[in-house]
Each structure stands twice: as C-alpha cells, then as structure tokens.
Amino acid sequence: MKTTPEHDARMAKITFASVYPHYITKVEKKGRTKEELHHVIRWLTGFDDNKLQELTDEKATFETFFMQAELNPNAHLITGVICGYRIEEIENTLTKQVRYLDKLVDELAKGKKMEKILRAA
C-alpha cells in the first residue's frame, strides 16, 4: 500500500503526546515495561527520559519530534509491515520514521527479544 500526500501530512501533524499513552498501554498489557519502551525509543531517536517528557509536555508533532531526533544509523534495518504499509516501500521520510517507531513498539509488545528489536549485529 502506498501512502498519499494527505496521509503523510496527517502523520506529520499527530502529536507524540497523543500516541505515547497508547504505546505504554500496548506494551504493558503484554507484560513489557515503560522502561523497555523508553529504551527502544532512545535507540531509535537518541532521546533520554527528560527529552521525551519535554516533547510530550510541549505536545510536539511527529514532524518536530523526528526533526529533533538523531535517528539510529541501523534504523533502515527496520522492515516489514505495520498498519498495512510495508516500511521499506514508504517514500516519505517522516512517515517512514513514524512507522519505524510503530514497528518497534509492536515488536516489543509481541515479546521479541530486545537485541532483535534493536537490530543488534
């Protein structure tokens, strides 16, 4: 499935604060922890707990969120389907980055080992 310009614009405007509680609920419901979630987010973005709190408090959009991130050099190794989209086929950079995060949260919730989630060599 190919993203549309409207879809990409919608993704850019979503606030991290609006989805973050859902990420926590999703992973905790499956027996994972908020600390593990933060570890995964830190791996992808470089954000520590204080920066995550700051971005949440200021209701940063995903556009701002990923503009400030230092994406992990191995992020391109995140592949597969999430929300009906094959990540490696997404052309819009920001939409791809949001889907990277979604995929990591999904893998965490599914019980994957941390070294697999973090694409350890």
mmCIF file of C-alpha atoms in Angstrom:
data_model
loop_
_atom_site.group_PDB
_atom_site.id
_atom_site.type_symbol
_atom_site.label_atom_id
_atom_site.label_comp_id
_atom_site.label_asym_id
_atom_site.label_seq_id
_atom_site.Cartn_x
_atom_site.Cartn_y
_atom_site.Cartn_z
ATOM 1 C CA MET A 1 0.000 0.000 0.000
ATOM 2 C CA LYS A 2 1.311 3.414 -0.975
ATOM 3 C CA THR A 3 0.920 6.450 1.265
ATOM 4 C CA THR A 4 -0.806 9.537 -0.096
ATOM 5 C CA PRO A 5 0.286 13.161 0.406
ATOM 6 C CA GLU A 6 -2.777 13.596 2.658
ATOM 7 C CA HIS A 7 -1.756 10.606 4.773
ATOM 8 C CA ASP A 8 1.803 11.923 5.058
ATOM 9 C CA ALA A 9 0.535 15.384 6.101
ATOM 10 C CA ARG A 10 -1.736 13.791 8.724
ATOM 11 C CA MET A 11 1.175 11.784 10.127
ATOM 12 C CA ALA A 12 3.280 14.958 10.442
ATOM 13 C CA LYS A 13 0.585 16.718 12.472
ATOM 14 C CA ILE A 14 -0.072 13.929 15.006
ATOM 15 C CA THR A 15 1.409 14.796 18.388
ATOM 16 C CA PHE A 16 3.726 12.387 20.141
ATOM 17 C CA ALA A 17 1.793 13.113 23.362
ATOM 18 C CA SER A 18 -1.404 11.778 21.781
ATOM 19 C CA VAL A 19 0.062 8.345 20.913
ATOM 20 C CA TYR A 20 2.574 7.900 23.743
ATOM 21 C CA PRO A 21 -0.049 6.715 26.298
ATOM 22 C CA HIS A 22 -1.234 4.144 23.741
ATOM 23 C CA TYR A 23 2.335 2.874 23.326
ATOM 24 C CA ILE A 24 2.626 2.440 27.100
ATOM 25 C CA THR A 25 -0.734 0.669 27.348
ATOM 26 C CA LYS A 26 0.113 -1.625 24.439
ATOM 27 C CA VAL A 27 3.465 -2.787 25.827
ATOM 28 C CA GLU A 28 2.343 -3.034 29.467
ATOM 29 C CA LYS A 29 -0.724 -5.067 28.501
ATOM 30 C CA LYS A 30 1.706 -7.597 27.006
ATOM 31 C CA GLY A 31 3.953 -7.716 30.092
ATOM 32 C CA ARG A 32 6.641 -5.287 28.937
ATOM 33 C CA THR A 33 7.634 -2.142 30.823
ATOM 34 C CA LYS A 34 7.660 1.597 30.267
ATOM 35 C CA GLU A 35 11.445 1.424 30.794
ATOM 36 C CA GLU A 36 11.748 -1.055 27.910
ATOM 37 C CA LEU A 37 9.611 1.241 25.763
ATOM 38 C CA HIS A 38 11.889 4.173 26.609
ATOM 39 C CA HIS A 39 14.934 2.037 25.792
ATOM 40 C CA VAL A 40 13.512 1.299 22.333
ATOM 41 C CA ILE A 41 12.619 4.966 21.732
ATOM 42 C CA ARG A 42 16.099 6.039 22.900
ATOM 43 C CA TRP A 43 17.699 3.542 20.493
ATOM 44 C CA LEU A 44 15.706 4.942 17.558
ATOM 45 C CA THR A 45 15.807 8.669 18.370
ATOM 46 C CA GLY A 46 18.589 9.314 20.882
ATOM 47 C CA PHE A 47 16.054 10.912 23.273
ATOM 48 C CA ASP A 48 16.560 10.369 27.005
ATOM 49 C CA ASP A 49 13.666 10.367 29.503
ATOM 50 C CA ASN A 50 13.939 14.134 30.089
ATOM 51 C CA LYS A 51 13.754 14.918 26.359
ATOM 52 C CA LEU A 52 10.785 12.578 25.935
ATOM 53 C CA GLN A 53 8.996 14.344 28.789
ATOM 54 C CA GLU A 54 9.807 17.735 27.267
ATOM 55 C CA LEU A 55 8.462 16.711 23.848
ATOM 56 C CA THR A 56 5.351 15.261 25.479
ATOM 57 C CA ASP A 57 4.754 18.385 27.573
ATOM 58 C CA GLU A 58 5.113 20.709 24.600
ATOM 59 C CA LYS A 59 2.820 18.468 22.534
ATOM 60 C CA ALA A 60 5.391 18.177 19.774
ATOM 61 C CA THR A 61 4.114 16.896 16.444
ATOM 62 C CA PHE A 62 5.823 13.896 14.901
ATOM 63 C CA GLU A 63 7.358 16.352 12.441
ATOM 64 C CA THR A 64 9.046 18.234 15.317
ATOM 65 C CA PHE A 65 9.767 15.011 17.198
ATOM 66 C CA PHE A 66 11.736 13.452 14.353
ATOM 67 C CA MET A 67 13.320 16.762 13.304
ATOM 68 C CA GLN A 68 14.992 16.832 16.736
ATOM 69 C CA ALA A 69 15.877 13.130 16.729
ATOM 70 C CA GLU A 70 19.241 11.656 15.839
ATOM 71 C CA LEU A 71 17.988 8.568 14.073
ATOM 72 C CA ASN A 72 19.945 5.414 14.806
ATOM 73 C CA PRO A 73 22.169 4.503 11.825
ATOM 74 C CA ASN A 74 20.637 0.998 11.886
ATOM 75 C CA ALA A 75 17.045 2.262 11.658
ATOM 76 C CA HIS A 76 16.995 1.272 7.975
ATOM 77 C CA LEU A 77 17.133 -2.354 9.165
ATOM 78 C CA ILE A 78 13.564 -1.998 10.470
ATOM 79 C CA THR A 79 11.469 -3.691 7.814
ATOM 80 C CA GLY A 80 8.151 -5.427 7.483
ATOM 81 C CA VAL A 81 4.511 -4.442 7.502
ATOM 82 C CA ILE A 82 2.920 -2.116 10.051
ATOM 83 C CA CYS A 83 -0.595 -0.688 9.809
ATOM 84 C CA GLY A 84 -0.899 -2.133 6.303
ATOM 85 C CA TYR A 85 2.236 -0.421 4.970
ATOM 86 C CA ARG A 86 5.487 -2.147 4.027
ATOM 87 C CA ILE A 87 8.040 0.092 5.754
ATOM 88 C CA GLU A 88 10.786 -0.300 3.176
ATOM 89 C CA GLU A 89 8.402 0.916 0.434
ATOM 90 C CA ILE A 90 7.341 4.141 2.188
ATOM 91 C CA GLU A 91 8.828 7.060 0.262
ATOM 92 C CA ASN A 92 8.052 9.942 2.644
ATOM 93 C CA THR A 93 10.904 10.147 5.175
ATOM 94 C CA LEU A 94 8.806 11.340 8.100
ATOM 95 C CA THR A 95 6.066 8.750 7.543
ATOM 96 C CA LYS A 96 8.748 6.066 7.369
ATOM 97 C CA GLN A 97 10.258 7.267 10.668
ATOM 98 C CA VAL A 98 6.862 7.228 12.403
ATOM 99 C CA ARG A 99 6.303 3.686 11.106
ATOM 100 C CA TYR A 100 9.768 2.685 12.373
ATOM 101 C CA LEU A 101 8.629 3.720 15.851
ATOM 102 C CA ASP A 102 5.288 1.924 15.453
ATOM 103 C CA LYS A 103 7.069 -1.245 14.343
ATOM 104 C CA LEU A 104 9.487 -1.181 17.297
ATOM 105 C CA VAL A 105 6.623 -0.715 19.757
ATOM 106 C CA ASP A 106 4.747 -3.547 18.057
ATOM 107 C CA GLU A 107 7.758 -5.870 18.271
ATOM 108 C CA LEU A 108 8.226 -5.003 21.947
ATOM 109 C CA ALA A 109 4.563 -5.766 22.657
ATOM 110 C CA LYS A 110 4.828 -9.054 20.771
ATOM 111 C CA GLY A 111 7.577 -10.198 23.127
ATOM 112 C CA LYS A 112 10.539 -10.068 20.765
ATOM 113 C CA LYS A 113 13.941 -10.147 22.429
ATOM 114 C CA MET A 114 15.452 -6.687 22.939
ATOM 115 C CA GLU A 115 18.577 -7.480 20.880
ATOM 116 C CA LYS A 116 16.340 -8.403 17.897
ATOM 117 C CA ILE A 117 14.245 -5.240 18.308
ATOM 118 C CA LEU A 118 17.372 -3.091 18.475
ATOM 119 C CA ARG A 119 18.804 -4.754 15.371
ATOM 120 C CA ALA A 120 21.928 -5.913 17.206
ATOM 121 C CA ALA A 121 24.516 -7.315 14.834
#
